[in-house]
Tab-separated table of C-alpha atoms and ligand atoms in Angstrom:
chain	number	residue	atom	x	y	z
A	15	MET	CA	138.715	105.164	75.340
A	16	LYS	CA	138.548	101.400	77.071
A	17	LYS	CA	141.313	99.028	76.612
A	18	ILE	CA	141.272	95.378	76.798
A	19	ILE	CA	142.978	92.909	76.857
A	20	ILE	CA	142.252	89.991	74.897
A	21	THR	CA	144.368	86.403	75.966
A	22	GLY	CA	144.985	83.990	72.857
A	23	GLY	CA	144.249	85.781	70.392
A	24	ALA	CA	146.022	84.113	67.945
A	25	GLY	CA	144.341	80.639	68.426
A	26	PHE	CA	141.238	80.081	66.470
A	27	ILE	CA	138.193	81.408	68.315
A	28	GLY	CA	140.694	84.071	69.734
A	29	SER	CA	141.416	85.707	66.735
A	30	HIS	CA	137.293	85.633	65.583
A	31	VAL	CA	137.108	87.133	68.807
A	32	VAL	CA	139.434	89.659	68.346
A	33	ARG	CA	139.280	90.047	64.974
A	34	ARG	CA	135.280	91.433	65.640
A	35	PHE	CA	136.278	93.484	68.476
A	36	VAL	CA	137.995	95.816	66.585
A	37	LYS	CA	136.362	95.712	63.751
A	38	ASN	CA	133.117	96.812	65.434
A	39	TYR	CA	134.650	99.055	68.509
A	40	PRO	CA	136.584	101.328	66.678
A	41	GLU	CA	136.606	103.063	69.784
A	42	TYR	CA	137.906	100.651	72.032
A	43	SER	CA	141.726	99.415	71.899
A	44	ILE	CA	142.699	96.143	71.928
A	45	ILE	CA	145.360	94.596	72.824
A	46	ASN	CA	146.074	90.880	71.847
A	47	LEU	CA	148.435	88.809	74.203
A	48	ASP	CA	149.487	85.563	72.889
A	49	LYS	CA	152.968	83.622	73.792
A	50	LEU	CA	152.113	81.746	70.348
A	51	THR	CA	152.548	78.292	71.292
A	52	TYR	CA	151.767	75.792	68.011
A	53	ALA	CA	148.293	76.976	68.115
A	54	GLY	CA	148.070	80.858	68.122
A	55	ASN	CA	149.283	82.081	64.142
A	56	LEU	CA	149.068	86.478	63.603
A	57	ALA	CA	148.690	85.059	59.803
A	58	ASN	CA	144.636	84.483	61.817
A	59	LEU	CA	144.949	88.078	62.227
A	60	ARG	CA	146.335	89.751	58.129
A	61	ASP	CA	143.585	91.374	57.999
A	62	ILE	CA	143.293	93.800	60.974
A	63	GLU	CA	146.776	93.561	62.124
A	64	ASN	CA	147.195	97.007	61.150
A	65	ALA	CA	144.101	97.875	62.431
A	66	ALA	CA	144.545	101.761	64.582
A	67	ASN	CA	143.156	100.725	67.359
A	68	TYR	CA	145.287	96.967	67.443
A	69	ARG	CA	148.065	96.205	68.857
A	70	PHE	CA	149.889	92.369	69.393
A	71	VAL	CA	151.890	91.432	72.459
A	72	LYS	CA	154.143	88.272	72.570
A	73	GLY	CA	153.759	86.718	76.335
A	74	ASP	CA	153.134	83.932	78.656
A	75	ILE	CA	150.240	84.089	81.244
A	76	VAL	CA	152.108	82.232	83.380
A	77	ASP	CA	155.138	84.546	84.104
A	78	MET	CA	153.728	86.722	86.812
A	79	ALA	CA	155.842	89.492	86.753
A	80	PHE	CA	155.111	90.244	83.217
A	81	ILE	CA	151.606	90.095	83.511
A	82	ASN	CA	151.959	92.009	86.700
A	83	GLN	CA	154.178	95.077	84.677
A	84	LEU	CA	151.754	94.211	81.327
A	85	PHE	CA	148.654	95.462	83.523
A	86	ALA	CA	150.569	98.315	85.641
A	87	ASP	CA	151.308	99.773	81.865
A	88	GLU	CA	148.478	99.507	80.363
A	89	LYS	CA	145.884	99.511	82.971
A	90	PRO	CA	143.297	97.930	80.918
A	91	ASP	CA	139.654	98.632	81.596
A	92	ALA	CA	138.501	94.300	80.487
A	93	VAL	CA	139.647	91.176	80.638
A	94	ILE	CA	138.520	88.722	77.264
A	95	HIS	CA	140.315	85.417	79.010
A	96	LEU	CA	140.709	82.882	76.228
A	97	ALA	CA	144.435	81.714	76.193
A	98	ALA	CA	144.924	77.491	77.472
A	99	GLU	CA	145.582	74.894	76.213
A	100	SER	CA	142.765	73.347	74.613
A	101	HIS	CA	143.578	69.763	72.849
A	102	VAL	CA	141.949	67.184	75.197
A	103	ASP	CA	144.857	64.723	74.040
A	104	ARG	CA	147.519	66.402	74.717
A	105	SER	CA	146.008	66.571	77.766
A	106	ILE	CA	146.621	63.217	78.153
A	107	THR	CA	150.161	63.328	77.052
A	108	ASN	CA	150.853	66.225	79.267
A	109	PRO	CA	148.469	67.438	81.814
A	110	SER	CA	151.185	69.682	83.913
A	111	GLU	CA	151.796	72.047	80.985
A	112	PHE	CA	147.588	72.421	81.302
A	113	VAL	CA	147.595	72.835	84.806
A	114	MET	CA	150.555	75.696	84.305
A	115	THR	CA	148.580	77.710	81.726
A	116	ASN	CA	144.604	76.781	82.282
A	117	VAL	CA	144.733	77.314	86.189
A	118	VAL	CA	148.483	79.244	87.014
A	119	GLY	CA	148.018	81.162	84.076
A	120	THR	CA	144.448	82.466	84.644
A	121	VAL	CA	145.533	83.280	88.833
A	122	ASN	CA	148.166	85.286	87.602
A	123	LEU	CA	145.573	87.478	85.168
A	124	LEU	CA	142.065	87.497	87.845
A	125	ASN	CA	145.353	88.938	90.630
A	126	ALA	CA	146.364	91.184	88.097
A	127	ALA	CA	143.114	92.542	87.672
A	128	ARG	CA	142.229	92.263	91.291
A	129	ASP	CA	144.878	94.815	92.111
A	130	THR	CA	144.426	96.877	89.010
A	131	TRP	CA	141.250	97.731	89.470
A	132	LYS	CA	140.958	96.925	93.187
A	133	SER	CA	139.577	101.229	93.779
A	134	ASN	CA	136.849	100.153	91.905
A	135	TYR	CA	135.604	97.775	90.259
A	136	THR	CA	132.301	99.497	89.053
A	137	ASP	CA	133.436	99.563	85.406
A	138	LYS	CA	135.725	97.038	84.673
A	139	ARG	CA	135.056	93.007	83.942
A	140	PHE	CA	136.943	89.932	83.845
A	141	TYR	CA	135.281	87.602	80.775
A	142	HIS	CA	136.400	84.012	81.544
A	143	VAL	CA	136.203	81.999	78.067
A	144	SER	CA	135.501	78.757	79.244
A	145	THR	CA	133.943	75.536	77.870
A	146	ASP	CA	130.869	72.707	78.579
A	147	GLU	CA	133.604	69.829	78.746
A	148	VAL	CA	133.509	70.837	82.664
A	149	TYR	CA	129.959	69.503	83.955
A	150	GLY	CA	131.400	65.504	82.111
A	151	THR	CA	129.477	63.278	79.742
A	152	LEU	CA	125.269	62.913	79.160
A	153	GLY	CA	123.957	59.392	78.702
A	154	GLY	CA	121.436	59.531	75.784
A	155	ASP	CA	119.493	62.494	77.257
A	156	GLY	CA	119.044	65.457	78.861
A	157	MET	CA	121.245	68.565	78.517
A	158	PHE	CA	124.156	70.980	80.141
A	159	THR	CA	122.658	73.724	81.648
A	160	GLU	CA	124.371	77.162	83.956
A	161	GLU	CA	122.876	74.491	87.048
A	162	THR	CA	124.742	71.400	85.978
A	163	ALA	CA	127.406	70.767	88.802
A	164	TYR	CA	130.847	69.998	87.486
A	165	ASP	CA	132.150	66.568	86.702
A	166	PRO	CA	135.036	66.965	84.314
A	167	HIS	CA	136.658	63.944	83.336
A	168	SER	CA	140.621	64.911	81.210
A	169	PRO	CA	142.749	66.590	82.487
A	170	TYR	CA	141.851	69.278	80.230
A	171	SER	CA	138.558	70.075	81.581
A	172	ALA	CA	139.825	69.146	85.517
A	173	SER	CA	142.369	72.187	84.869
A	174	LYS	CA	139.406	73.977	83.438
A	175	ALA	CA	136.677	73.558	85.411
A	176	SER	CA	139.501	74.537	88.411
A	177	SER	CA	140.176	77.641	86.312
A	178	ASP	CA	136.209	78.814	86.851
A	179	HIS	CA	135.928	77.634	89.706
A	180	PHE	CA	139.009	80.709	90.562
A	181	VAL	CA	137.190	83.036	88.636
A	182	ARG	CA	133.534	82.566	90.748
A	183	ALA	CA	135.780	82.653	93.890
A	184	TYR	CA	137.701	86.226	93.205
A	185	TYR	CA	134.065	87.436	92.123
A	186	ASP	CA	132.620	85.790	96.031
A	187	THR	CA	135.732	87.383	97.585
A	188	TYR	CA	137.036	90.466	96.449
A	189	GLY	CA	133.866	91.156	95.034
A	190	LEU	CA	135.779	91.495	91.213
A	191	ASN	CA	133.693	91.983	88.217
A	192	THR	CA	133.497	88.469	86.298
A	193	VAL	CA	131.183	86.376	83.836
A	194	ILE	CA	132.075	82.801	82.707
A	195	SER	CA	130.554	81.708	79.665
A	196	ASN	CA	130.813	78.295	78.778
A	197	CYS	CA	130.524	76.963	74.860
A	198	SER	CA	130.541	73.424	73.153
A	199	ASN	CA	132.458	72.615	70.455
A	200	ASN	CA	133.819	74.926	67.803
A	201	TYR	CA	134.247	74.379	64.154
A	202	GLY	CA	135.070	76.686	61.533
A	203	SER	CA	138.403	79.235	59.971
A	204	PHE	CA	141.841	79.108	61.955
A	205	HIS	CA	140.019	75.942	63.698
A	206	PHE	CA	144.238	74.391	64.304
A	207	PRO	CA	144.205	70.612	62.120
A	208	GLU	CA	144.479	68.624	65.830
A	209	LYS	CA	140.770	69.111	66.438
A	210	LEU	CA	138.426	66.513	64.608
A	211	ILE	CA	136.838	68.639	61.538
A	212	PRO	CA	140.145	70.287	60.337
A	213	LEU	CA	141.886	67.346	60.776
A	214	ALA	CA	139.290	65.279	58.990
A	215	ILE	CA	139.345	67.868	55.661
A	216	HIS	CA	142.631	67.997	55.748
A	217	ASN	CA	143.267	64.061	55.331
A	218	ILE	CA	140.538	64.039	53.242
A	219	LYS	CA	142.194	66.134	51.099
A	220	GLN	CA	145.146	64.782	50.877
A	221	LYS	CA	143.970	60.786	51.179
A	222	LYS	CA	145.079	59.999	54.036
A	223	ALA	CA	143.205	57.974	56.576
A	224	VAL	CA	140.897	60.029	59.241
A	225	PRO	CA	140.972	58.702	62.125
A	226	VAL	CA	137.878	58.034	64.360
A	227	TYR	CA	138.511	56.995	67.669
A	228	GLY	CA	136.048	53.936	68.886
A	229	LYS	CA	133.565	53.210	67.201
A	230	GLY	CA	132.670	57.049	66.364
A	231	GLU	CA	129.601	56.928	68.779
A	232	ASN	CA	130.278	60.168	70.378
A	233	ILE	CA	128.224	62.954	70.557
A	234	ARG	CA	129.616	66.463	70.250
A	235	ASP	CA	127.450	69.646	69.332
A	236	TRP	CA	128.815	71.748	67.072
A	237	LEU	CA	128.310	75.547	67.122
A	238	TRP	CA	130.372	78.371	63.875
A	239	VAL	CA	132.842	79.726	65.584
A	240	GLU	CA	131.447	83.302	64.446
A	241	ASP	CA	128.277	83.071	66.516
A	242	HIS	CA	130.479	81.947	69.547
A	243	ALA	CA	132.592	85.468	68.651
A	244	ARG	CA	129.233	87.272	68.448
A	245	ALA	CA	127.827	85.434	71.929
A	246	ILE	CA	131.338	86.198	73.956
A	247	ASP	CA	130.258	90.012	72.376
A	248	LEU	CA	126.887	90.214	73.743
A	249	ILE	CA	127.506	88.524	77.062
A	250	PHE	CA	130.830	90.485	77.310
A	251	HIS	CA	128.177	94.137	77.131
A	252	LYS	CA	125.540	93.009	78.639
A	253	ALA	CA	126.014	90.132	81.527
A	254	ALA	CA	125.364	91.450	84.731
A	255	THR	CA	128.631	90.968	87.375
A	256	GLY	CA	128.901	87.048	88.291
A	257	THR	CA	127.160	85.201	86.104
A	258	THR	CA	127.479	82.336	83.699
A	259	TYR	CA	126.506	82.110	80.502
A	260	ASN	CA	126.306	78.505	78.668
A	261	ILE	CA	126.639	78.864	74.754
A	262	GLY	CA	125.938	76.155	72.431
A	263	GLY	CA	124.491	75.405	68.680
A	264	HIS	CA	121.624	72.697	69.788
A	265	ASN	CA	123.211	70.428	67.042
A	266	GLU	CA	124.431	67.405	68.213
A	267	TRP	CA	126.433	64.772	65.751
A	268	LYS	CA	127.398	61.825	66.686
A	269	ASN	CA	131.288	62.097	65.291
A	270	ILE	CA	131.144	58.641	62.591
A	271	ASP	CA	127.765	60.247	60.798
A	272	LEU	CA	129.650	64.000	61.222
A	273	ILE	CA	132.788	62.362	59.451
A	274	ASN	CA	130.604	60.324	56.560
A	275	ALA	CA	128.950	64.083	55.953
A	276	LEU	CA	131.593	65.939	55.949
A	277	CYS	CA	133.010	62.785	53.027
A	278	THR	CA	129.834	64.093	50.844
A	279	ILE	CA	130.776	67.137	50.705
A	280	MET	CA	135.050	66.700	50.101
A	281	ASP	CA	133.761	63.982	47.182
A	282	LYS	CA	131.640	67.194	45.508
A	283	LYS	CA	134.623	69.937	46.380
A	284	LEU	CA	137.439	67.454	45.402
A	285	GLY	CA	135.004	66.036	41.951
A	286	ARG	CA	135.691	62.782	43.899
A	287	ARG	CA	133.193	59.722	42.895
A	288	ASP	CA	130.279	59.260	45.459
A	289	GLY	CA	131.603	57.532	48.198
A	290	GLU	CA	135.537	57.718	47.725
A	291	SER	CA	136.251	59.917	50.218
A	292	ALA	CA	134.376	57.959	53.165
A	293	GLN	CA	137.133	54.624	52.543
A	294	LEU	CA	140.083	56.890	54.315
A	295	ILE	CA	137.479	56.801	58.159
A	296	THR	CA	139.549	54.311	60.097
A	297	PHE	CA	138.889	53.178	63.447
A	298	VAL	CA	141.848	53.460	66.042
A	299	THR	CA	141.773	52.941	69.719
A	300	ASP	CA	139.251	55.175	71.578
A	301	ARG	CA	140.697	57.925	74.138
A	302	ALA	CA	140.773	57.662	77.358
A	303	GLY	CA	138.586	58.378	79.629
A	304	HIS	CA	136.518	59.824	76.704
A	305	ASP	CA	133.288	61.252	77.157
A	306	LEU	CA	130.314	59.953	75.287
A	307	ARG	CA	127.882	63.268	74.888
A	308	TYR	CA	127.997	66.781	75.037
A	309	ALA	CA	125.280	68.898	74.346
A	310	ILE	CA	124.489	72.580	75.787
A	311	ASP	CA	120.841	74.189	77.108
A	312	ALA	CA	121.484	77.829	75.903
A	313	THR	CA	118.016	78.447	76.500
A	314	LYS	CA	119.303	80.815	79.718
A	315	LEU	CA	121.471	83.432	76.736
A	316	GLN	CA	118.758	83.050	74.601
A	317	LYS	CA	116.296	84.382	76.766
A	318	GLU	CA	117.986	87.122	78.245
A	319	LEU	CA	119.822	88.370	75.981
A	320	GLY	CA	118.800	87.134	72.470
A	321	TRP	CA	121.435	85.046	70.950
A	322	VAL	CA	120.794	82.108	68.746
A	323	PRO	CA	122.936	80.711	66.541
A	324	SER	CA	122.705	82.872	62.809
A	325	ILE	CA	123.738	80.087	60.134
A	326	THR	CA	122.808	76.071	59.995
A	327	PHE	CA	125.328	73.392	60.556
A	328	GLU	CA	125.027	72.599	56.852
A	329	GLU	CA	125.832	76.083	55.529
A	330	GLY	CA	128.623	76.312	58.063
A	331	LEU	CA	130.243	73.260	57.760
A	332	GLU	CA	130.043	73.856	53.184
A	333	LYS	CA	132.012	77.052	54.057
A	334	THR	CA	134.393	75.825	55.961
A	335	VAL	CA	135.253	73.545	53.557
A	336	ASP	CA	135.244	76.196	51.173
A	337	TRP	CA	137.535	78.159	53.501
A	338	TYR	CA	140.339	75.265	53.631
A	339	LEU	CA	140.479	74.631	50.382
A	340	ALA	CA	141.057	78.009	49.436
A	341	ASN	CA	144.009	78.479	52.252
A	342	GLU	CA	145.944	75.373	51.356
A	343	GLU	CA	148.914	77.882	52.568
A	344	TRP	CA	147.346	78.498	55.640
A	345	LEU	CA	147.237	74.802	56.514
A	346	THR	CA	150.493	74.292	54.802
A	347	ASP	CA	152.487	76.636	57.097
A	348	VAL	CA	150.598	75.477	60.211
A	349	THR	CA	150.924	71.642	59.550
A	350	SER	CA	154.815	72.041	58.758
A	351	GLY	CA	157.392	71.630	61.026
A	352	HIS	CA	156.000	70.881	65.221
A	353	TYR	CA	153.227	69.387	63.529
A	354	GLN	CA	154.484	66.261	61.588
A	355	GLN	CA	156.121	64.829	65.103
A	356	TYR	CA	153.246	65.634	66.924
A	357	TYR	CA	150.602	64.046	64.294
A	358	THR	CA	152.848	60.443	64.199
A	359	GLU	CA	153.292	60.101	68.399
A	360	GLN	CA	149.249	60.823	68.390
A	361	TYR	CA	148.582	58.724	65.892
A	362	ASN	CA	151.482	56.004	64.949
A	363	HIS	CA	151.155	55.258	68.948
A	364	ARG	CA	147.837	54.036	68.673
B	421	LIG	P1	143.267	77.527	70.596
B	421	LIG	O1	144.788	76.519	71.034
B	421	LIG	O2	143.305	77.343	69.205
B	421	LIG	O3	144.314	78.790	71.390
B	421	LIG	C1	144.615	79.039	72.413
B	421	LIG	C2	145.668	80.109	71.898
B	421	LIG	O4	146.454	80.892	73.670
B	421	LIG	C3	146.900	80.585	71.128
B	421	LIG	O5	146.598	81.465	70.339
B	421	LIG	C4	147.582	80.291	72.048
B	421	LIG	O6	149.560	81.009	71.461
B	421	LIG	C5	147.810	80.787	73.176
B	421	LIG	N1	148.205	80.746	74.326
B	421	LIG	C6	148.617	79.139	75.483
B	421	LIG	N2	149.755	78.942	76.241
B	421	LIG	C7	149.176	80.494	76.213
B	421	LIG	C8	149.981	81.072	77.316
B	421	LIG	N3	150.875	80.635	78.135
B	421	LIG	N4	149.734	82.403	77.601
B	421	LIG	C9	149.587	82.970	76.947
B	421	LIG	N5	149.122	82.625	75.391
B	421	LIG	C10	149.307	81.525	75.360
B	421	LIG	O7	142.409	77.742	71.894
B	421	LIG	P2	141.013	77.841	71.290
B	421	LIG	O8	139.820	76.617	70.177
B	421	LIG	O9	140.933	79.044	70.282
B	421	LIG	O10	140.056	78.459	73.099
B	421	LIG	C11	140.266	79.433	73.325
B	421	LIG	C12	139.613	78.917	74.363
B	421	LIG	O11	137.968	79.138	74.618
B	421	LIG	C13	140.140	77.919	75.496
B	421	LIG	O12	140.479	78.814	76.976
B	421	LIG	C14	139.265	77.074	75.522
B	421	LIG	O13	139.359	76.104	76.518
B	421	LIG	C15	137.733	77.541	75.262
B	421	LIG	N6	136.840	77.023	74.683
B	421	LIG	C16	137.044	76.186	72.968
B	421	LIG	C17	136.377	75.709	72.171
B	421	LIG	C18	136.455	74.891	71.262
B	421	LIG	O14	135.612	74.063	70.291
B	421	LIG	N7	137.838	74.478	70.620
B	421	LIG	C19	134.545	75.828	73.540
B	421	LIG	C20	134.911	76.044	74.071
B	421	LIG	C21	134.966	76.669	74.724
B	422	LIG	O1	133.682	70.793	74.114
B	422	LIG	C1	134.130	71.423	73.806
B	422	LIG	C2	136.108	71.601	73.426
B	422	LIG	O2	135.567	70.868	72.175
B	422	LIG	C3	136.420	72.007	73.628
B	422	LIG	O3	136.778	72.470	75.326
B	422	LIG	C4	138.040	71.759	73.524
B	422	LIG	O4	138.957	72.853	73.723
B	422	LIG	C5	138.000	71.439	71.791
B	422	LIG	O5	139.214	71.250	71.825
B	422	LIG	C6	136.653	69.982	71.843
B	422	LIG	O6	137.064	68.948	72.377
B	422	LIG	P1	136.835	67.884	72.151
B	422	LIG	O7	137.105	66.922	72.494
B	422	LIG	O8	135.038	67.289	71.546
B	422	LIG	O9	137.106	68.428	70.886
B	422	LIG	P2	137.931	67.123	69.692
B	422	LIG	O10	138.258	67.817	68.223
B	422	LIG	O11	139.696	66.892	70.339
B	422	LIG	O12	137.341	66.209	69.716
B	422	LIG	C7	135.903	66.103	68.829
B	422	LIG	C8	135.396	63.888	68.672
B	422	LIG	O13	135.862	63.838	67.725
B	422	LIG	C9	135.524	63.665	70.422
B	422	LIG	O14	134.736	63.124	70.801
B	422	LIG	C10	136.909	62.994	70.287
B	422	LIG	C11	136.468	62.716	68.622
B	422	LIG	N1	138.062	62.709	67.707
B	422	LIG	C12	138.849	63.561	67.471
B	422	LIG	C13	139.769	63.473	66.891
B	422	LIG	C14	140.956	65.037	67.275
B	422	LIG	C15	138.383	61.608	66.924
B	422	LIG	O15	137.196	60.376	66.305
B	422	LIG	N2	139.542	61.261	66.008
B	422	LIG	C16	140.632	62.475	65.794
B	422	LIG	O16	141.382	62.256	65.466
């Protein structure tokens, strides 16, 4: 039986990856390793928590002794590494936390994998899940390919770029069987409402101001989270060692157009008159160092592994709104406590 440690499995994307692997591969043993920070929530995995091939382990990837012991005890065959501090705004307020988890935590996992597998790397795999933000920002045209030079601007993207470099260094230096993917913006169920789409849905529902940074002209390339999980599955099983794949939706939206589209969907779903929700849009001070545009060229993934997104943005956005409206309890849970304090500090201090 193949044993896989999935880090960050209680977070947004991680929970979709864990669910997919637990359901699709009953012959694998899946260990979800997560610290349960504000962003990690075991309620994201209720439907599979009792599965025979699933286990949760609470732990911090920054804790080297703990990670070494876990690898010595479990002797995993593979790691799919998603645990990270993931929110750009928080990285501006507290960069050091991003260095610890994203850089030091990743190096701890790499060392433990190298030491556990040193007798034979052949059937082992260290899959590092990364972001398109490592490539920096684009102007009006062009797209990020796997060859684009790294040029991160935020403390978050600098920490992810650094972790990518370490993963490549372990492939080059020790021959560790590594794979990296760099994905564009995800959206879908279980997305923590500090990020644009779930925050906007939450605020529109509550008739609260919807904060749009600057003039809303920044562009992001949105991908449905379950399509990202499917790409990770494919890359994990099929990619050659030492390779990198970009993952993206070919789906660029200016923030303000996206928020207007969401407002239109929400007006219909909530029985409001046309244009009512859009009145909540409030332009606020721009994010420091705000990247203008991201766009992913996912041709390599399409040509080599046959992956394409499975649903349109219109379908995905509607499914997402429906999920948030049907899962009020989840939203109430994750926005109680610390969220209120974060929200006040983030938006009232602008
Ligand atoms: P998230 O913030 O929703 O979840 C992160 C998870 O990691 C949480 O469950 C948290 O508890 C856990 N975690 C944080 N610090 C930890 C630590 N020190 N030890 C153990 N667990 C810890 O993040 P996400 O949006 O699901 O992103 C997952 C990964 O995908 C990240 O590596 C991120 O950089 C990458 N990524 C995200 C996106 C996106 O649009 N969200 C796009 C591309 C890549
Ligand atoms: O591109 C992949 C990245 O996408 C991931 O690596 C990150 O983990 C993930 O958080 C996401 O980063 P962004 O900064 O692009 O996502 P966010 O949802 O924070 O913001 C999306 C855009 O919306 C961005 O241009 C900033 C803007 N924004 C965001 C918030 C939270 C607003 O205008 N208002 C807001 O309140």
